[in-house]
PDB file of C-alpha atoms in Angstrom:
ATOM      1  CA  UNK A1326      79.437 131.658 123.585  1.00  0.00           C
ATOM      2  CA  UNK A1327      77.221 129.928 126.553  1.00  0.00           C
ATOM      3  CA  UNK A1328      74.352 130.939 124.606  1.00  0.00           C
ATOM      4  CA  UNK A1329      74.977 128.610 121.714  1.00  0.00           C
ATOM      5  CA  UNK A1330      73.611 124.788 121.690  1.00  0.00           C
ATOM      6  CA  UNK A1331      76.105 121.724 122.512  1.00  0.00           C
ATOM      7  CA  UNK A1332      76.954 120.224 119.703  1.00  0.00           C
ATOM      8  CA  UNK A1333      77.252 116.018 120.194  1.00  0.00           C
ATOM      9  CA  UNK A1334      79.020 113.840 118.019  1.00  0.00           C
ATOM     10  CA  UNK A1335      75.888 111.881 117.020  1.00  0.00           C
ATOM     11  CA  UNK A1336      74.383 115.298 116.114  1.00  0.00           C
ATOM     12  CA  UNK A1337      77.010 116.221 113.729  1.00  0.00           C
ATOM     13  CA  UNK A1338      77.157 112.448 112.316  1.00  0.00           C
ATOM     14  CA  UNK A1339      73.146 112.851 111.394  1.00  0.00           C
ATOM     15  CA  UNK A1340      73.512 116.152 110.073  1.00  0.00           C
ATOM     16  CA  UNK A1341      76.635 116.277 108.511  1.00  0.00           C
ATOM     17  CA  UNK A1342      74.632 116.723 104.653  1.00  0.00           C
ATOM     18  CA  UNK A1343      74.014 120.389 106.252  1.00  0.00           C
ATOM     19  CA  UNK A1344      76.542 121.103 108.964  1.00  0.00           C
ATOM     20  CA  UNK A1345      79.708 121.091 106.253  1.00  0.00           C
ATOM     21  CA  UNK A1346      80.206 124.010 104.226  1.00  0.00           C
ATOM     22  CA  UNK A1347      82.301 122.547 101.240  1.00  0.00           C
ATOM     23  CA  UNK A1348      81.179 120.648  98.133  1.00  0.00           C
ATOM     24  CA  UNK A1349      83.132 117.146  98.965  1.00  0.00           C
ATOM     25  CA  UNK A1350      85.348 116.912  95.835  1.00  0.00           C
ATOM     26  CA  UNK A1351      87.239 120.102  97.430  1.00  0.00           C
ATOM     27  CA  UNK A1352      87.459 118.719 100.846  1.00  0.00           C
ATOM     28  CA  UNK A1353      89.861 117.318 103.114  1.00  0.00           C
ATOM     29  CA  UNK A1354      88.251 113.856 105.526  1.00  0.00           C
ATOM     30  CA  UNK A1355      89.259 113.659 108.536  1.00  0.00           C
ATOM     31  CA  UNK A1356      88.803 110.641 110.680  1.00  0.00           C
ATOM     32  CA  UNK A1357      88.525 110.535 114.224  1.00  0.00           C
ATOM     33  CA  UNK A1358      89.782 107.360 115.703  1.00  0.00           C
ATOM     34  CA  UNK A1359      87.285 106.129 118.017  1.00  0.00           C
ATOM     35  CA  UNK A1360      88.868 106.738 121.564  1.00  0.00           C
ATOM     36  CA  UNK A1361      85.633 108.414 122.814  1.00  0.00           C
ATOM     37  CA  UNK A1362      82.848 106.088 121.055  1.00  0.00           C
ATOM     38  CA  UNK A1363      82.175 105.678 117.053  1.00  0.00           C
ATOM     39  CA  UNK A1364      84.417 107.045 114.455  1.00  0.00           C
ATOM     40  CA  UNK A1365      83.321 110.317 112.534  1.00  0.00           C
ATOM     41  CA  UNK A1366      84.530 111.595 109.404  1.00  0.00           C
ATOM     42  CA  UNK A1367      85.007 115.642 108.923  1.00  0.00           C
ATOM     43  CA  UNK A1368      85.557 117.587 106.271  1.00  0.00           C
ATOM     44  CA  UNK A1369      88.486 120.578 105.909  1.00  0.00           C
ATOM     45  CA  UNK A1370      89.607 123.488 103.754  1.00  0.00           C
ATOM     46  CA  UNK A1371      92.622 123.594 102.527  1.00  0.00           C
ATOM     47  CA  UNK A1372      93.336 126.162 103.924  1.00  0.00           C
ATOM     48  CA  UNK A1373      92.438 124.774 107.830  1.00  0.00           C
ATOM     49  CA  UNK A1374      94.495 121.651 107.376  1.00  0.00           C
ATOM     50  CA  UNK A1375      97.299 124.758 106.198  1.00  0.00           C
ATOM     51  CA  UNK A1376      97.251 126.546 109.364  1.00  0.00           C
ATOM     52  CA  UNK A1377      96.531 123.206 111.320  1.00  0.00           C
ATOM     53  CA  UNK A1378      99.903 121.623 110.169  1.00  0.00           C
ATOM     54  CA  UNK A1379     102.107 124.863 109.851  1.00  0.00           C
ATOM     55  CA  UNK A1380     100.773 125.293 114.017  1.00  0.00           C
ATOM     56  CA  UNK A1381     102.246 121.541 114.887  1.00  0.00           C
ATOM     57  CA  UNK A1382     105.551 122.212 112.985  1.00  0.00           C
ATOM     58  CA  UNK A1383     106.159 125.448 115.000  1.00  0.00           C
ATOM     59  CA  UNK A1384     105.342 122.947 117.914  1.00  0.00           C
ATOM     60  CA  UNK A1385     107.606 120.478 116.645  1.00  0.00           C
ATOM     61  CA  UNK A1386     110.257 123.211 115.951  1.00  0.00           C
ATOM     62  CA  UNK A1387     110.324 124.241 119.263  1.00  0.00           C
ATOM     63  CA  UNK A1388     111.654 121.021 120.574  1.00  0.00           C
ATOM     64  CA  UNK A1389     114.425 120.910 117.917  1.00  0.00           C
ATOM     65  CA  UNK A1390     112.607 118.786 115.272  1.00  0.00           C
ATOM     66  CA  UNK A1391     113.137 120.855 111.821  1.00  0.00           C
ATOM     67  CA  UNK A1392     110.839 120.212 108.837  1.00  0.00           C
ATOM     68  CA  UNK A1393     112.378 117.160 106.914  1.00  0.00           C
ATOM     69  CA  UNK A1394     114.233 115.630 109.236  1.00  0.00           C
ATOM     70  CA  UNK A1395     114.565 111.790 108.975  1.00  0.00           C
ATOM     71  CA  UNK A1396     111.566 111.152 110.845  1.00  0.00           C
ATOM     72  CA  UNK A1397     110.147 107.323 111.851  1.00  0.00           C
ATOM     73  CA  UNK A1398     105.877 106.962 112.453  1.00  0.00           C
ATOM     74  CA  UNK A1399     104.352 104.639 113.724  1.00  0.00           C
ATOM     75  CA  UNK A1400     101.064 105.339 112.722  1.00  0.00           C
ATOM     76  CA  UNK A1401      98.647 102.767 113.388  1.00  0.00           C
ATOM     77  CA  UNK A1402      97.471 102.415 109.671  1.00  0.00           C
ATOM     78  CA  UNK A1403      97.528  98.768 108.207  1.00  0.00           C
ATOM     79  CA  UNK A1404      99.681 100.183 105.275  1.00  0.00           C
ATOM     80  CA  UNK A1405     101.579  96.710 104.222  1.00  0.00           C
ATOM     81  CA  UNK A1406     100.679  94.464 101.592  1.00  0.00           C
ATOM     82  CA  UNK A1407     101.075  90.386 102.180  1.00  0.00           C
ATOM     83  CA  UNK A1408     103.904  90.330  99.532  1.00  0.00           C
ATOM     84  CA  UNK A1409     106.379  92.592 102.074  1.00  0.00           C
ATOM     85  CA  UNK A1410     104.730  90.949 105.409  1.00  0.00           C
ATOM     86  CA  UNK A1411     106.145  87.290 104.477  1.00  0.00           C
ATOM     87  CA  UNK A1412     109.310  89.238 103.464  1.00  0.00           C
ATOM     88  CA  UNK A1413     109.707  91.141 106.794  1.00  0.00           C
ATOM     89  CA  UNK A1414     108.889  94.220 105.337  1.00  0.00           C
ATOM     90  CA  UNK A1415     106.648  96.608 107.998  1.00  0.00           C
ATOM     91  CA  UNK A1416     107.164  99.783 106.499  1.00  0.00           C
ATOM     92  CA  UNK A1417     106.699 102.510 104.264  1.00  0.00           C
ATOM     93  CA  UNK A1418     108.533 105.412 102.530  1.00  0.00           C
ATOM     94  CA  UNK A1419     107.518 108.814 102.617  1.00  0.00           C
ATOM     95  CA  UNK A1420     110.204 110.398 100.132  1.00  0.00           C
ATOM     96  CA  UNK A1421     109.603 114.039  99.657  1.00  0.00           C
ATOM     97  CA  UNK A1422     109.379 114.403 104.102  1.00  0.00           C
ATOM     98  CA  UNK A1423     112.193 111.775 104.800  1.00  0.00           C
ATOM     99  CA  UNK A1424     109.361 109.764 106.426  1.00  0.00           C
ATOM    100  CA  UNK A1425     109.090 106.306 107.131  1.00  0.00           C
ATOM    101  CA  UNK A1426     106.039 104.746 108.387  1.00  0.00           C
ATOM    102  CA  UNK A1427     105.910 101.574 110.342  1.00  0.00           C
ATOM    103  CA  UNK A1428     103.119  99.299 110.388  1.00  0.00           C
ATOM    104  CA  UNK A1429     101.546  99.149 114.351  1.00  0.00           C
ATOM    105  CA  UNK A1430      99.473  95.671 112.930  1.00  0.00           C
ATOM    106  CA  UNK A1431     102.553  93.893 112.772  1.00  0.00           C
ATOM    107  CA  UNK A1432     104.258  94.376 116.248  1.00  0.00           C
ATOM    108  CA  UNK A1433     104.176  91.360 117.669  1.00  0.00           C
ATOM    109  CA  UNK A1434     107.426  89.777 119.550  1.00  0.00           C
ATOM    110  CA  UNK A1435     108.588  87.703 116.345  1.00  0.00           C
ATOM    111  CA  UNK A1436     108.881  90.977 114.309  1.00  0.00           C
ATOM    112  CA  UNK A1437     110.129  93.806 116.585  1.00  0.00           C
ATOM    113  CA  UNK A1438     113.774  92.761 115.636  1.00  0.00           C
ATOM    114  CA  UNK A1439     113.083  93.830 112.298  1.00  0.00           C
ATOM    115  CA  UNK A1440     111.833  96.779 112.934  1.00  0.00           C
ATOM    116  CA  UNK A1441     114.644  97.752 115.397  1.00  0.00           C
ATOM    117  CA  UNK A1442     117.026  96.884 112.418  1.00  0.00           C
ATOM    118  CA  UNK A1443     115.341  98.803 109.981  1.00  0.00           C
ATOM    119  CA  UNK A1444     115.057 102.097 112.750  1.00  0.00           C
ATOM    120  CA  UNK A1445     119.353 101.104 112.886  1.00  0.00           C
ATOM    121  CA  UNK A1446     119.872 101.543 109.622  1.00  0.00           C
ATOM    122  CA  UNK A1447     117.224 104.552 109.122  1.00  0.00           C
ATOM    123  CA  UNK A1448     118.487 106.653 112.006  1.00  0.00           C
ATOM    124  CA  UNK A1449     115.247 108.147 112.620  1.00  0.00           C
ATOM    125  CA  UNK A1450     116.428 111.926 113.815  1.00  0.00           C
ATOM    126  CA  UNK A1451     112.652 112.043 114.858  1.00  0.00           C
ATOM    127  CA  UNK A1452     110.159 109.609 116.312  1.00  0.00           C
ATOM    128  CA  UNK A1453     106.052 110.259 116.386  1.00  0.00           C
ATOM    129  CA  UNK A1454     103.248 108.043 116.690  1.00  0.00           C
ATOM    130  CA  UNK A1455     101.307 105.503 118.670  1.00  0.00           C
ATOM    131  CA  UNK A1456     102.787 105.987 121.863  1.00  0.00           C
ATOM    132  CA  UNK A1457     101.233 102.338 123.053  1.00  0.00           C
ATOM    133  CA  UNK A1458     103.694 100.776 120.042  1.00  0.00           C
ATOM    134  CA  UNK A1459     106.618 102.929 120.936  1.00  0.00           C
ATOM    135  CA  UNK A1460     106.802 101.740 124.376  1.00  0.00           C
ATOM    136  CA  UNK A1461     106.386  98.239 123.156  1.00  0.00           C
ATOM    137  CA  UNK A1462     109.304  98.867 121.102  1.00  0.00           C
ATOM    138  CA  UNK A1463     111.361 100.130 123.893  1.00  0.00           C
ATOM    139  CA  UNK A1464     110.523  97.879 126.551  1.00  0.00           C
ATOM    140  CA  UNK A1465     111.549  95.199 123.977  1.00  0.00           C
ATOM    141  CA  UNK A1466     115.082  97.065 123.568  1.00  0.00           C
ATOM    142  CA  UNK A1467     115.307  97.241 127.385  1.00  0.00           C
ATOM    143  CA  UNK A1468     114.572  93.736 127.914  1.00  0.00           C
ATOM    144  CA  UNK A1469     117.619  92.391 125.765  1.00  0.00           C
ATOM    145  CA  UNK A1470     119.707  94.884 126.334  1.00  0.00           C
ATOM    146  CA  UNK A1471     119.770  95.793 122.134  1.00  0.00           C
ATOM    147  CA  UNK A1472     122.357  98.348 121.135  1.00  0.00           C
ATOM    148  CA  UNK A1473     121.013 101.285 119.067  1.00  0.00           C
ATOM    149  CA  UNK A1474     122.968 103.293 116.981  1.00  0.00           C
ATOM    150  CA  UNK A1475     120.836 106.082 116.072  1.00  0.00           C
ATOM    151  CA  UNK A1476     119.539 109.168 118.778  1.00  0.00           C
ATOM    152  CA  UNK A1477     116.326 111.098 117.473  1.00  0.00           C
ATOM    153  CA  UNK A1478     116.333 114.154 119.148  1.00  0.00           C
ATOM    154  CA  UNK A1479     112.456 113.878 120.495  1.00  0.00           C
ATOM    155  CA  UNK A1480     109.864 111.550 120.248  1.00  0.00           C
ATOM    156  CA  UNK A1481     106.238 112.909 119.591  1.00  0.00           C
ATOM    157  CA  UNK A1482     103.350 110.151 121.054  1.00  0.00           C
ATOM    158  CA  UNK A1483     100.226 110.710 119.502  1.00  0.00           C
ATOM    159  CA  UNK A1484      96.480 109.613 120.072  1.00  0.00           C
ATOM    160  CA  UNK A1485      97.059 108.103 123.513  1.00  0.00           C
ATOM    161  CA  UNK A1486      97.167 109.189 126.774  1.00  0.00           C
ATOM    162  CA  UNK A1487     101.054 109.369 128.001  1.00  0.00           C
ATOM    163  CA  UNK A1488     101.718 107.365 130.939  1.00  0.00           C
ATOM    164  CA  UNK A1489     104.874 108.127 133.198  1.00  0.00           C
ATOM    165  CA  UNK A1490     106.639 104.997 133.993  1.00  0.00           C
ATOM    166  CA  UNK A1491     106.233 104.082 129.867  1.00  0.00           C
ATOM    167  CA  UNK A1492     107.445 107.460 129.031  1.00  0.00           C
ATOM    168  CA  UNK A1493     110.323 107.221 131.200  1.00  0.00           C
ATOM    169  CA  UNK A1494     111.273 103.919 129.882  1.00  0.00           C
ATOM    170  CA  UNK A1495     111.046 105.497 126.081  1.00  0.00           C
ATOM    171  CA  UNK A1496     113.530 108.379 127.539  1.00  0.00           C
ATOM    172  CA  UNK A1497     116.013 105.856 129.103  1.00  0.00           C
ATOM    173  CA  UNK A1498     116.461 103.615 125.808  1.00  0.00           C
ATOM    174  CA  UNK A1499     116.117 106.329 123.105  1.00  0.00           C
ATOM    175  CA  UNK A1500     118.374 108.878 124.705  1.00  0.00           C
ATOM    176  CA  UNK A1501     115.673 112.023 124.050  1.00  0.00           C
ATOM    177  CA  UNK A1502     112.841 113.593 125.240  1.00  0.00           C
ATOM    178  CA  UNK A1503     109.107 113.010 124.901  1.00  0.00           C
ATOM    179  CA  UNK A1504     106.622 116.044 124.292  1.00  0.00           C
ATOM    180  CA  UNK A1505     103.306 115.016 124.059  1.00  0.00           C
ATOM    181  CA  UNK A1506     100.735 117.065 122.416  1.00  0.00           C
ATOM    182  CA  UNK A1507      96.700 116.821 121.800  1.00  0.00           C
ATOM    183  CA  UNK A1508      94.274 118.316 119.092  1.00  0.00           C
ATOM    184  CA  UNK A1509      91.936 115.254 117.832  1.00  0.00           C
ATOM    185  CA  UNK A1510      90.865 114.739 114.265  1.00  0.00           C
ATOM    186  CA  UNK A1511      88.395 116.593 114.445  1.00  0.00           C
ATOM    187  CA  UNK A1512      90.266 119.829 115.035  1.00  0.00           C
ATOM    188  CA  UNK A1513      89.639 120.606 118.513  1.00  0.00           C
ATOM    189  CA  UNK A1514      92.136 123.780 119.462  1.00  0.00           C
ATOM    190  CA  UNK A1515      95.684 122.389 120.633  1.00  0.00           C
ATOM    191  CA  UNK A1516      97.217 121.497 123.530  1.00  0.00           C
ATOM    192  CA  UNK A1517     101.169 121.323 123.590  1.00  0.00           C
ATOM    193  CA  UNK A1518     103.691 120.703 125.786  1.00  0.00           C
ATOM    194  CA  UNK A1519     106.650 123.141 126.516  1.00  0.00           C
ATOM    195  CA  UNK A1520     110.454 123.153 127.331  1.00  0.00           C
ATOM    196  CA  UNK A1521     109.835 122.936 130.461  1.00  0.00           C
ATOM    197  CA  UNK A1522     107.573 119.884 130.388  1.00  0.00           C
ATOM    198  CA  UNK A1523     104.308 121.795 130.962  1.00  0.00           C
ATOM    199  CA  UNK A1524     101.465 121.227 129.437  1.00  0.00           C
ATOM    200  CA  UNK A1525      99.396 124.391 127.691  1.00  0.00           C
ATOM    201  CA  UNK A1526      96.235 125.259 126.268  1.00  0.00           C
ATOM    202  CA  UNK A1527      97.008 127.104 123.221  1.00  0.00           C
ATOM    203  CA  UNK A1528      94.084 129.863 123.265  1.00  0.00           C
ATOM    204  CA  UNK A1529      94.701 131.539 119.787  1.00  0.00           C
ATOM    205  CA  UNK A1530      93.694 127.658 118.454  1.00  0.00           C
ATOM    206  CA  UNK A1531      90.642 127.801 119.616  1.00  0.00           C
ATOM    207  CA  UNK A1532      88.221 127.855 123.145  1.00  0.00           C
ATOM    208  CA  UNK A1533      88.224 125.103 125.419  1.00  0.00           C
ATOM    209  CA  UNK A1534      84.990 124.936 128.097  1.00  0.00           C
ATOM    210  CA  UNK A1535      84.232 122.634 131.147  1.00  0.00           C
ATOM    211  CA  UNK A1536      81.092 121.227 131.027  1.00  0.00           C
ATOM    212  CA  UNK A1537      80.405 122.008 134.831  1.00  0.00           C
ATOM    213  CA  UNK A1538      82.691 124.968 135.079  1.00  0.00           C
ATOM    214  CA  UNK A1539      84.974 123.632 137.149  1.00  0.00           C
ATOM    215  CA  UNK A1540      88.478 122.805 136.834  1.00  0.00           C
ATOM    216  CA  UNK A1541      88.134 119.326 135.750  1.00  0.00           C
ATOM    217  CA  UNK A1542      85.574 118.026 133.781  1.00  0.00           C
ATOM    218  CA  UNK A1543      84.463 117.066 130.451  1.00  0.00           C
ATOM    219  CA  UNK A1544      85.278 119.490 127.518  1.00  0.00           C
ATOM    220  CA  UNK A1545      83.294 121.565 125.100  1.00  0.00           C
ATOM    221  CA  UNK A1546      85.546 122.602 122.146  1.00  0.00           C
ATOM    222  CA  UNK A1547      84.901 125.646 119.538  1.00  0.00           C
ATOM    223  CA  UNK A1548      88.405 125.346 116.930  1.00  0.00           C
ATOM    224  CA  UNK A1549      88.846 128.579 114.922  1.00  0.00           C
ATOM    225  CA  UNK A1550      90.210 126.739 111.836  1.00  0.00           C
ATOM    226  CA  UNK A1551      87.216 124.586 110.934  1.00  0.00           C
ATOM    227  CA  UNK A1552      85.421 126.075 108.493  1.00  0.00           C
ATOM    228  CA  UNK A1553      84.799 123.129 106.728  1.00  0.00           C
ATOM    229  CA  UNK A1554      83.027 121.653 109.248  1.00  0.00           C
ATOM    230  CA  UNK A1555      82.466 124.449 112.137  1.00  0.00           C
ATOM    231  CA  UNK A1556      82.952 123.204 115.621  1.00  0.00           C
ATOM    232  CA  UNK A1557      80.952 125.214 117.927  1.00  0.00           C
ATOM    233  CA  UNK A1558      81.035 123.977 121.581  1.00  0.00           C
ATOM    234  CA  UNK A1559      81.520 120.686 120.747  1.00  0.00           C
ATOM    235  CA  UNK A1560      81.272 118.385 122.821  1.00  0.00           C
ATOM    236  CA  UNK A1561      84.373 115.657 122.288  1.00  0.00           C
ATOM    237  CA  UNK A1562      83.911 113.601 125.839  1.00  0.00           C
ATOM    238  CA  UNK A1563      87.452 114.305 126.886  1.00  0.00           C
ATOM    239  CA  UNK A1564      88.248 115.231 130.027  1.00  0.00           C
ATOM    240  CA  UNK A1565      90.679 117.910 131.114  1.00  0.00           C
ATOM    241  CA  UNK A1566      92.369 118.855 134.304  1.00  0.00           C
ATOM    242  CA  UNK A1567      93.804 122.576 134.555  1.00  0.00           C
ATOM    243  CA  UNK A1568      96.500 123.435 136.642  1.00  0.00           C
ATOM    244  CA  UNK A1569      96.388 126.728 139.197  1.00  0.00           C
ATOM    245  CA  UNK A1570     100.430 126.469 138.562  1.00  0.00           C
ATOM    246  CA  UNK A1571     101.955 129.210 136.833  1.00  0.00           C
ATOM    247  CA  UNK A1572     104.293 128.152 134.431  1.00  0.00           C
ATOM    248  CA  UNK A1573     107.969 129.778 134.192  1.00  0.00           C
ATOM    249  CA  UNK A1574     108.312 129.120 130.618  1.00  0.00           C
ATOM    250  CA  UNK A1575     106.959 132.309 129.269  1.00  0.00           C
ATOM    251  CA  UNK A1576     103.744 130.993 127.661  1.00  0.00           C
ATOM    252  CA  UNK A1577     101.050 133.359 128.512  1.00  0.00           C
ATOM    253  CA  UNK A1578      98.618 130.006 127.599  1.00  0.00           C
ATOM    254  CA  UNK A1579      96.636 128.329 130.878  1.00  0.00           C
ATOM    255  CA  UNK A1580      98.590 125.283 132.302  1.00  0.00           C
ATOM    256  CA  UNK A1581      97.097 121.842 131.638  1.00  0.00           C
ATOM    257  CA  UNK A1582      97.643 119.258 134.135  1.00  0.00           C
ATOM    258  CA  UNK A1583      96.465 116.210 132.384  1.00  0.00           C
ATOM    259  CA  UNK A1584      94.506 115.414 129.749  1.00  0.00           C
ATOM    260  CA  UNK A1585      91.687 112.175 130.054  1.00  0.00           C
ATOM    261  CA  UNK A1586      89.963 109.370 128.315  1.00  0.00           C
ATOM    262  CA  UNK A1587      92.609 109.858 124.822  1.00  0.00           C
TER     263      UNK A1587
END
């Protein structure tokens, strides 16, 4: 595979016209957010955003969170209309996957005691998301002592790097455990977390490379379900730390210590 070109995010941006293999009326955009430089929109088959979602709901599974379960997002999309926002309404319904989404515009300390009535009378049974607003959230519970009367069984951070004494404070008030996992917008293969609180490169997602071949560095990523737009050592400007710890989970996949710049 070292024989093959890097691949930069600029380079796929100006070429994208020849790089994607799909007529756009039968694709799927994704949109990266922005945590490593300017956003870039890709394109997916159906049938990669397919294997892409069923792999994250075996993840999910694995901790305990079933497929429609109650489940509360915060998902960092500015999804409420004016109308609702002078009502106190930060949220949306989701219907067919028992989802609600909260707005992460709107979290501000006047509002948060809305939206910790609302998660009372939703009794989220899961929690994903920003994991920035989710600690806001729970730092605000901690801080005036607020009751809850709901206990999701996990809480799934997304897009942000996970930071101990926040997560810790997120375990204490919600009563569950955290389990981070990382695969970018663009598809880059995953990284997941295990029972035992380990993270893992998951090698039958994809091929992972350090830039100088050592064990911490910035990443190269080649995704095997991204035939809409291939990703062939790209380069994604995260970097990654790998662990010589053997796990004593099980998982066959190469520990992760930490994961950079998200």
């Amino acid at each position: 595979i070292k024989k093959l070109p890097i691949i930069t995010k600029e380079m796929l941006r100006e070429n994208m016209k020849d790089v994607r293999t799909i007529d756009l009326h039968h694709a799927i955009e994704g949109h990266t957010g922005g945590t490593t430089g300017k956003s870039l929109i890709v394109y997916f088959t159906k049938e990669d955003l397919q294997k892409r979602m069923a792999y994250l709901d075996n993840f999910r599974e694995m901790h305990g969170a079933k497929h429609r379960m109650r489940r509360a997002t915060f998902s960092g999309k500015n999804i409420i209309p004016s109308k609702d926002e002078n009502k106190n309404i930060f949220w949306r319904d989701n219907i067919f996957l028992k989802q609600r989404l909260y707005s992460t515009f709107h979290l501000s300390e006047r509002n948060l005691k809305y939206y910790i009535e609302n998660l009372n009378n939703f009794k989220p049974q899961i929690i994903d998301g920003f994991f920035s607003s989710v600690y806001e959230l729970a730092k605000y519970i901690n801080d005036n002592s607020i009751k809850l009367n709901f206990k999701p069984i996990v809480f799934f951070p997304t897009s942000e790097t996970v930071i101990k004494y926040q997560k810790d404070i997120i375990k204490e008030v919600f009563k569950c455990q955290v389990r981070d996992q990382y695969a970018s917008s663009e598809g880059a293969p995953f990284i997941t977390e295990c029972k035992k609180g380990r993270l893992h490169y998951n090698m039958d997602t994809g091929v992972i490379e350090t830039i100088d071949n050592n064990i911490e560095g910035e990443i190269l990523v080649t995704r095997f379900a991204t035939h809409g737009t291939p990703l062939i050592r790209y380069r994604i400007g995260y970097v990654r730390k790998v662990s010589n710890e053997k796990g004593d989970c099980g998982s066959a996949h190469p520990v992760v210590e930490r994961i950079n710049g998200r």
